[in-house]
mmCIF file with all atom_site columns, C-alpha atoms and ligand atoms in Angstrom:
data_model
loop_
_atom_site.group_PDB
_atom_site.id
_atom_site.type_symbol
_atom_site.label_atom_id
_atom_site.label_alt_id
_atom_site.label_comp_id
_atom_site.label_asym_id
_atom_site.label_entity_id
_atom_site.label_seq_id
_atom_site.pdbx_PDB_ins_code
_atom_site.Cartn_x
_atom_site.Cartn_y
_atom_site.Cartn_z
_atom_site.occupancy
_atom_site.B_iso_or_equiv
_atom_site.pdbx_formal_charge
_atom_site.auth_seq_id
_atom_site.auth_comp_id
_atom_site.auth_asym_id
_atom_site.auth_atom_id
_atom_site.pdbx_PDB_model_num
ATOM   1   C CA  . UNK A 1 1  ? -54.753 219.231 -52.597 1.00 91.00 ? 1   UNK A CA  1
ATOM   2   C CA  . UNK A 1 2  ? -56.054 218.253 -56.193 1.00 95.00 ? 2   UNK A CA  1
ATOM   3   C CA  . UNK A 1 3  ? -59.077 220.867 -55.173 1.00 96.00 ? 3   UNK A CA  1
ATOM   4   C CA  . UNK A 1 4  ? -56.754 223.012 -54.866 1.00 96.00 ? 4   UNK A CA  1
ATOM   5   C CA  . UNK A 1 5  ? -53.931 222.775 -57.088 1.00 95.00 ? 5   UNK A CA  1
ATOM   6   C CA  . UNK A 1 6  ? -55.179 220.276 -60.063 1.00 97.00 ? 6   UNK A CA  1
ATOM   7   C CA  . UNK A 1 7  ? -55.065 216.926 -60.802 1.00 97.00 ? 7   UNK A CA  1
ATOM   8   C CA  . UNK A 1 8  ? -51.341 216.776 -60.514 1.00 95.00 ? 8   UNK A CA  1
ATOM   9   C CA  . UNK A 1 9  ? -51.593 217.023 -56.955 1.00 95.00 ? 9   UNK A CA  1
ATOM   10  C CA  . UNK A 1 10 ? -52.762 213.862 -56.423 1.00 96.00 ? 10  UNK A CA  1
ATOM   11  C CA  . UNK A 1 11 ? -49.696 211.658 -57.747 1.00 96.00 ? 11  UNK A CA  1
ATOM   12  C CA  . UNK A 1 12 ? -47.043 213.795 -55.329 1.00 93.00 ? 12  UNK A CA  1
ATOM   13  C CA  . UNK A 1 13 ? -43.002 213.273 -56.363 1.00 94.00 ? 13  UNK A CA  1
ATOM   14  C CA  . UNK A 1 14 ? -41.945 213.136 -52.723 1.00 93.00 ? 14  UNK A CA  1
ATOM   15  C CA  . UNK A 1 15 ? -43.040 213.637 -49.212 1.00 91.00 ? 15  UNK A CA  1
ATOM   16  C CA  . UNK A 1 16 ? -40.940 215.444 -46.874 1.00 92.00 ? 16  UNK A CA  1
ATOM   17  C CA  . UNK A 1 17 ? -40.342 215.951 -42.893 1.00 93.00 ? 17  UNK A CA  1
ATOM   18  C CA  . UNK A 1 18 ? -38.514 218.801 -42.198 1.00 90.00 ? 18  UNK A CA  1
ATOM   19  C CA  . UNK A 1 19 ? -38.225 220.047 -38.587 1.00 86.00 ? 19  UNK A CA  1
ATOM   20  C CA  . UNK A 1 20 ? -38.844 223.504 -38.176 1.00 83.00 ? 20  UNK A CA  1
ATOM   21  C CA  . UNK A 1 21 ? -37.420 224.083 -35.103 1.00 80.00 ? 21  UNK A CA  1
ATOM   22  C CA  . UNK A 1 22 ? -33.628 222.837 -36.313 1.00 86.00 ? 22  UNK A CA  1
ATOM   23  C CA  . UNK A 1 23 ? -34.030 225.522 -39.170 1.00 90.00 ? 23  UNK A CA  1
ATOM   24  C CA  . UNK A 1 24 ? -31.724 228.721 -37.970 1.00 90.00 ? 24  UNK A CA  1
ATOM   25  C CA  . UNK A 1 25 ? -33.748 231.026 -40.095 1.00 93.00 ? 25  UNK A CA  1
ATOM   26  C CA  . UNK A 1 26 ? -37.232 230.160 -38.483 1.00 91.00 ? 26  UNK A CA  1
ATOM   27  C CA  . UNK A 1 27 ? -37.123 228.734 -35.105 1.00 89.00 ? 27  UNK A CA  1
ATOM   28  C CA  . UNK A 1 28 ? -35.126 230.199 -31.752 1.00 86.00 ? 28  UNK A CA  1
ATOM   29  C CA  . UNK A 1 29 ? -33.580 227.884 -28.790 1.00 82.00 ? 29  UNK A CA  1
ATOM   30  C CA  . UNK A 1 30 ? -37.217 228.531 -26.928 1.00 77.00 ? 30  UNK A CA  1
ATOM   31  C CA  . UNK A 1 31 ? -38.893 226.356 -30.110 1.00 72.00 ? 31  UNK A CA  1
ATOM   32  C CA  . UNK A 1 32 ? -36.288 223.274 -29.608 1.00 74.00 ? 32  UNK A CA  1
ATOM   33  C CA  . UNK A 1 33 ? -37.204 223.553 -25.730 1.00 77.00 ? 33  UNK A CA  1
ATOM   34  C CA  . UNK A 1 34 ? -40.827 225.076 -25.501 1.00 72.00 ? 34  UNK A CA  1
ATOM   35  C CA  . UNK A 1 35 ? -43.673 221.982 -24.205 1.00 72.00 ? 35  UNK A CA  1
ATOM   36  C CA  . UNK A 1 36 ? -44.441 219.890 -27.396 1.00 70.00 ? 36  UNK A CA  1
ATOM   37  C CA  . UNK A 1 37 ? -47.651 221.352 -28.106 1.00 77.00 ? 37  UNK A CA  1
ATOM   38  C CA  . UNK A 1 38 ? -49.966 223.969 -29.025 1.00 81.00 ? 38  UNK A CA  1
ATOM   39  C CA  . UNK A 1 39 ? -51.827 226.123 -26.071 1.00 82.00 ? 39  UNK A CA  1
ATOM   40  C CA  . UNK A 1 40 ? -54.671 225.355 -25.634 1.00 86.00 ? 40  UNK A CA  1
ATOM   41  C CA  . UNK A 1 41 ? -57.435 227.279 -27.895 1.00 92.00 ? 41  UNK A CA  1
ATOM   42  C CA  . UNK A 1 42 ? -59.558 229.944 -26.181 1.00 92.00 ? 42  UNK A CA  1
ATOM   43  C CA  . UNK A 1 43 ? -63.534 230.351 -26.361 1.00 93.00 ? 43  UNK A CA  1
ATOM   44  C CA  . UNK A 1 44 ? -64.413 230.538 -30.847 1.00 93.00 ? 44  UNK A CA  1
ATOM   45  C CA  . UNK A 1 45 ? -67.013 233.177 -30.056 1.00 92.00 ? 45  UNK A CA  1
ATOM   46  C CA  . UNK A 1 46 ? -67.059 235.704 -27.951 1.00 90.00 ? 46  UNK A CA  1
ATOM   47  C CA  . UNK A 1 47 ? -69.171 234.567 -24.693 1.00 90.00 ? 47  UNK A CA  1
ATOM   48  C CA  . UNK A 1 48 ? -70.602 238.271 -23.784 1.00 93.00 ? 48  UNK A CA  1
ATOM   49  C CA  . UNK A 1 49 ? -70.332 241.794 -24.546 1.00 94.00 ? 49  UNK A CA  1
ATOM   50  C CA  . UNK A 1 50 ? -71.782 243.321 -27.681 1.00 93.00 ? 50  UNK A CA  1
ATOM   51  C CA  . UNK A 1 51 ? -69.634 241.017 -30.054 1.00 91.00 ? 51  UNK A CA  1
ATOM   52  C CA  . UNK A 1 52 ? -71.698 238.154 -28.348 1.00 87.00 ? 52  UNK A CA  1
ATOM   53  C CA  . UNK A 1 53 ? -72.942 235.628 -31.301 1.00 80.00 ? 53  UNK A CA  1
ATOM   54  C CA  . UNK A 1 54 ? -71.534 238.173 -33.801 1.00 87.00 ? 54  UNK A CA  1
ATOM   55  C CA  . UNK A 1 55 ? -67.587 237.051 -33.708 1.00 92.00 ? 55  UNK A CA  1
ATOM   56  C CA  . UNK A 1 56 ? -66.278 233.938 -34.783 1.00 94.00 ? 56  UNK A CA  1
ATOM   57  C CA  . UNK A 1 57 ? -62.322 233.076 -34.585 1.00 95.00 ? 57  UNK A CA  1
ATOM   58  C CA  . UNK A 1 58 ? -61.513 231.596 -37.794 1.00 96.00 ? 58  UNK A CA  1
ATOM   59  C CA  . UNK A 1 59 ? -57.862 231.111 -37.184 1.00 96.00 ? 59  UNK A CA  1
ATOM   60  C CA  . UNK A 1 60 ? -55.744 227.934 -36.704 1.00 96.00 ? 60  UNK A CA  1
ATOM   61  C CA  . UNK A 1 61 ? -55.613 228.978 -32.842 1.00 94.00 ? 61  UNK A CA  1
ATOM   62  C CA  . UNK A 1 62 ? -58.913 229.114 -32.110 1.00 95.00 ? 62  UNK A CA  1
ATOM   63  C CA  . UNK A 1 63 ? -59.558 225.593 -33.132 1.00 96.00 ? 63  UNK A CA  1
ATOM   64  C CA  . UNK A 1 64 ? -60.012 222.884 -29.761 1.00 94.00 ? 64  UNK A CA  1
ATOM   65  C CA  . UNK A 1 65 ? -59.490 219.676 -31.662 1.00 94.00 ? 65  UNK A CA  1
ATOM   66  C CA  . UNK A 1 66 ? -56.274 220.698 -33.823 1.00 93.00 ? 66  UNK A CA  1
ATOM   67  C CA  . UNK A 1 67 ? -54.605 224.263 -32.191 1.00 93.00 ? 67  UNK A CA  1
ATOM   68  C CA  . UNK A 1 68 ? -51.870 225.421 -34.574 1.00 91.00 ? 68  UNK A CA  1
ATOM   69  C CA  . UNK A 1 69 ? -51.708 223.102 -37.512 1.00 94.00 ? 69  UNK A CA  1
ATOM   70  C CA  . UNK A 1 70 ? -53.495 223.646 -41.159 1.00 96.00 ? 70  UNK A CA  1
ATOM   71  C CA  . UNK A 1 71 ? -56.399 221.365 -40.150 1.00 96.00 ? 71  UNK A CA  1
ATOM   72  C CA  . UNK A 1 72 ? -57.552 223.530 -37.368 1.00 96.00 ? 72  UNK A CA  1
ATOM   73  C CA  . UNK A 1 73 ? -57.459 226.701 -39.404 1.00 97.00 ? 73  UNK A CA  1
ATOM   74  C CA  . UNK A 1 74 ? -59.866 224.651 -41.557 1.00 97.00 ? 74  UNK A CA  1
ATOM   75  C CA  . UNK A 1 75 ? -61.988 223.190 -38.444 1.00 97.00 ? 75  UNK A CA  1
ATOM   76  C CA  . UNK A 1 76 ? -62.408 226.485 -37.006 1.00 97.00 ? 76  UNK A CA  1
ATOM   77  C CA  . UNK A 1 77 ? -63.015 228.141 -40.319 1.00 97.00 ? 77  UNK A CA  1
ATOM   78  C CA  . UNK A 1 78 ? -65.946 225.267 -40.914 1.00 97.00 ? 78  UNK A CA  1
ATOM   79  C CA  . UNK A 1 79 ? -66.942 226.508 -37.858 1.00 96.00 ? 79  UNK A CA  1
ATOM   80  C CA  . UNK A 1 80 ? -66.974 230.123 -38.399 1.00 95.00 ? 80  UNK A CA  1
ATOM   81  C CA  . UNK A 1 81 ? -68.880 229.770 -41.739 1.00 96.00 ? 81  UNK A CA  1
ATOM   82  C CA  . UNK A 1 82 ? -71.658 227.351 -40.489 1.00 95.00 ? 82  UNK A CA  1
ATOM   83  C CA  . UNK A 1 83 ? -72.313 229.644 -37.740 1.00 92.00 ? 83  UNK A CA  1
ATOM   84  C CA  . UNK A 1 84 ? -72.156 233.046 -40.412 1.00 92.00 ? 84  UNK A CA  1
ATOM   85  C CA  . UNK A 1 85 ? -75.262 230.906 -42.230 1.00 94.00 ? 85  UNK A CA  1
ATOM   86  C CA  . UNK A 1 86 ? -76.898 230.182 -39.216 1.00 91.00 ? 86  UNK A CA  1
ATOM   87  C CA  . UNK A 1 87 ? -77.231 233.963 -38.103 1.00 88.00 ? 87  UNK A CA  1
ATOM   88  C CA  . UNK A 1 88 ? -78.344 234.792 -41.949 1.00 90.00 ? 88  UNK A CA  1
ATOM   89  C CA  . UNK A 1 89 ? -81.157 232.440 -41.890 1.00 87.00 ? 89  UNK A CA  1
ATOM   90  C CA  . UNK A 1 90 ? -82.431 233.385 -38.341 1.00 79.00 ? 90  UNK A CA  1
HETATM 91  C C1  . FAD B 2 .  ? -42.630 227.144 -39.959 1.00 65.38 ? 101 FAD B C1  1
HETATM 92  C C2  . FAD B 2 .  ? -44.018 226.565 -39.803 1.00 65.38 ? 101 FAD B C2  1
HETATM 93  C C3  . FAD B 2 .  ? -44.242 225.227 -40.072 1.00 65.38 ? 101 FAD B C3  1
HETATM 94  C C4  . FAD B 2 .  ? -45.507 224.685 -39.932 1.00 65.38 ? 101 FAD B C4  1
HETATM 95  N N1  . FAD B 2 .  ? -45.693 223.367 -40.210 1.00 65.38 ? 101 FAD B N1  1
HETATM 96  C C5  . FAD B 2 .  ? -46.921 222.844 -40.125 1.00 65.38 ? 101 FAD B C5  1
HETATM 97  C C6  . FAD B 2 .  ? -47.147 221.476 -40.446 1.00 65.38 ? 101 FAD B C6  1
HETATM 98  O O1  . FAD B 2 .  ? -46.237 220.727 -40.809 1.00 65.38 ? 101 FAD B O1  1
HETATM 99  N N2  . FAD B 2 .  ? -48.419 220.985 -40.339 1.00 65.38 ? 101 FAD B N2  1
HETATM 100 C C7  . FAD B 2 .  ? -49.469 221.764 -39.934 1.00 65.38 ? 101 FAD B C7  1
HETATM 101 O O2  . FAD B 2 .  ? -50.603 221.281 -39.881 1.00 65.38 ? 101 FAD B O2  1
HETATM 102 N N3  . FAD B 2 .  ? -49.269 223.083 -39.623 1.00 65.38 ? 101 FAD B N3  1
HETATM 103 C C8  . FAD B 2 .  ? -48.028 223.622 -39.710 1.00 65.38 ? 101 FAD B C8  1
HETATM 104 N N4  . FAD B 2 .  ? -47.818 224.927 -39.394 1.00 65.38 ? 101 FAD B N4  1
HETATM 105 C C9  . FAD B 2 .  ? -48.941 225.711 -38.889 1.00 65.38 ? 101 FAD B C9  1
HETATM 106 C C10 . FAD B 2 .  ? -49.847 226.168 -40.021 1.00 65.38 ? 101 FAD B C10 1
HETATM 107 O O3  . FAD B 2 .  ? -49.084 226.792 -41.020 1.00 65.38 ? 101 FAD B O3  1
HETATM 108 C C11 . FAD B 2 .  ? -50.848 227.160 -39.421 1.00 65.38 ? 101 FAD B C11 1
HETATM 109 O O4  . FAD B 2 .  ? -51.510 226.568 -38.318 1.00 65.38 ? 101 FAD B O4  1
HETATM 110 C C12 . FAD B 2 .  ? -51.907 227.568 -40.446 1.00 65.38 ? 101 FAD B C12 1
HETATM 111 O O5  . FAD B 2 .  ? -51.306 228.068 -41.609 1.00 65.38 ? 101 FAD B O5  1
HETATM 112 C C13 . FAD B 2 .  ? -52.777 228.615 -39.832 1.00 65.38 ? 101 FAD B C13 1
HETATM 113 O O6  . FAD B 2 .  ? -53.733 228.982 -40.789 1.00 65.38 ? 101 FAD B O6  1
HETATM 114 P P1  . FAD B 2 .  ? -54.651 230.226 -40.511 1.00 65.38 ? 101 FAD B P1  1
HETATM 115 O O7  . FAD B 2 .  ? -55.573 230.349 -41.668 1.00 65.38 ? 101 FAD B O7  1
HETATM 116 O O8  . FAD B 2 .  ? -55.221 230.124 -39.134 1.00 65.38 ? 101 FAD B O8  1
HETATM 117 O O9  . FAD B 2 .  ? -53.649 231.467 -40.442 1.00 65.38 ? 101 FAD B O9  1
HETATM 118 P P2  . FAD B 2 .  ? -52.604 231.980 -41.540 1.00 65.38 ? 101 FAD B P2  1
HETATM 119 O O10 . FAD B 2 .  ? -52.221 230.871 -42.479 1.00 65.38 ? 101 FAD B O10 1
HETATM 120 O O11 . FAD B 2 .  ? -51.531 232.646 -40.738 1.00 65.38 ? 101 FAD B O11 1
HETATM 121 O O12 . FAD B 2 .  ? -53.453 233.017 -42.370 1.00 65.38 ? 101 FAD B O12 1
HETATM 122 C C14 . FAD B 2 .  ? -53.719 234.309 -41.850 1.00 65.38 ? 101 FAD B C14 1
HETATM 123 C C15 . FAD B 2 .  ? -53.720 235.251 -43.030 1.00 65.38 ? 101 FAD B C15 1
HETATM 124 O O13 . FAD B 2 .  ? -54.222 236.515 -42.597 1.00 65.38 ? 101 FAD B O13 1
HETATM 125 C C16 . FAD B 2 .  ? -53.397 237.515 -43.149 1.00 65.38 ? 101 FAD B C16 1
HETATM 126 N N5  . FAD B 2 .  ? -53.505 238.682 -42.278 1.00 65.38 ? 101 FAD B N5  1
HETATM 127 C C17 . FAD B 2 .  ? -52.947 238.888 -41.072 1.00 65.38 ? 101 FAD B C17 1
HETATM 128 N N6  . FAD B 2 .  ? -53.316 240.082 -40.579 1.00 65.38 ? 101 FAD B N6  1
HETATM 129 C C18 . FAD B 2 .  ? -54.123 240.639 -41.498 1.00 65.38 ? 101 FAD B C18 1
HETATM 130 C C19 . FAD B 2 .  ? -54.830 241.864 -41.573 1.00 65.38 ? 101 FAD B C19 1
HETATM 131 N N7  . FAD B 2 .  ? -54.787 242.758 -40.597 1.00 65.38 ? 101 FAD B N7  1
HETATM 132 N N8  . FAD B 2 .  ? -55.578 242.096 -42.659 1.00 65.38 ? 101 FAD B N8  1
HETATM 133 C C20 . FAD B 2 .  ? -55.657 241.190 -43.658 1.00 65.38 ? 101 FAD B C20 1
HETATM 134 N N9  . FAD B 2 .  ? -55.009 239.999 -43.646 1.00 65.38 ? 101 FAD B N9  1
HETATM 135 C C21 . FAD B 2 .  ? -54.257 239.742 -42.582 1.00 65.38 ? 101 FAD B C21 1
HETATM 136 C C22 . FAD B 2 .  ? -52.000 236.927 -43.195 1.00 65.38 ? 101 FAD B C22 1
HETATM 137 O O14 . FAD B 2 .  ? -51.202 237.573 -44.149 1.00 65.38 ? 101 FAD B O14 1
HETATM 138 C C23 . FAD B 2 .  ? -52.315 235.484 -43.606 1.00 65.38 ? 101 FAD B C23 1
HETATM 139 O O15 . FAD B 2 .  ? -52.371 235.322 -44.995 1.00 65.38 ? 101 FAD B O15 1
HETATM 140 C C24 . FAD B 2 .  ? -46.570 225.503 -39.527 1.00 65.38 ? 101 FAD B C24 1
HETATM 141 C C25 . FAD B 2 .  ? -46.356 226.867 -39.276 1.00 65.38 ? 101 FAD B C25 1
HETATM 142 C C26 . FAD B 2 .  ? -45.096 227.391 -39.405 1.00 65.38 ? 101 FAD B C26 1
HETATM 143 C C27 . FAD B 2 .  ? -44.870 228.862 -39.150 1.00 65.38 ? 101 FAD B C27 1
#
């Protein structure tokens, strides 16, 4: 967060829960009663074809160990970028 927002990041005012699925404006009944978790993320990289070893997912989604949440957007973006440097030095 400091990375990203400065040094005042670090000493935070308040933490908050809020959830999402009791707010009118941004959940529907299916989120209150939907399973209590993500699906389960698909292949990262397409397994044949001609996008074979040339697509990456960098999305949330496509992340196994955290599907949906901020830290799999970042896992599968580590992901995605590690294998874009592999393919440049090959
Ligand atoms: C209400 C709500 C609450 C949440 N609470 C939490 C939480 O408490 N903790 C947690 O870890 N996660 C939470 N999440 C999930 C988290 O926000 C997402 O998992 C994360 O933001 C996904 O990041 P991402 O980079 O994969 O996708 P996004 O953040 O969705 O980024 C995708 C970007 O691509 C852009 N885009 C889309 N289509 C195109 C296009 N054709 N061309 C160019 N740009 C395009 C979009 O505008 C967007 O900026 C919450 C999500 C919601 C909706």
């Amino acid at each position: 967060m400091v990375r990203l927002f400065g040094a005042q990041a670090a000493t935070p005012k308040a933490d908050i829960i809020k959830d999402w699925a009791q707010d009118p404006l941004t959940a529907t009944h299916l989120d209150t009663h939907a399973a209590n978790t993500h699906a389960p993320a698909p292949n990262i990289t397409a397994q044949n074809g001609p996008w074979h070893q040339s697509l990456v997912g960098i999305g949330s989604e496509w992340s196994v160990k955290f599907p949906g949440y901020v830290a799999g957007a970042v896992d599968a973006a580590n992901i995605g970028v590690e294998q874009y440097l592999r393919s440049v030095k090959a």
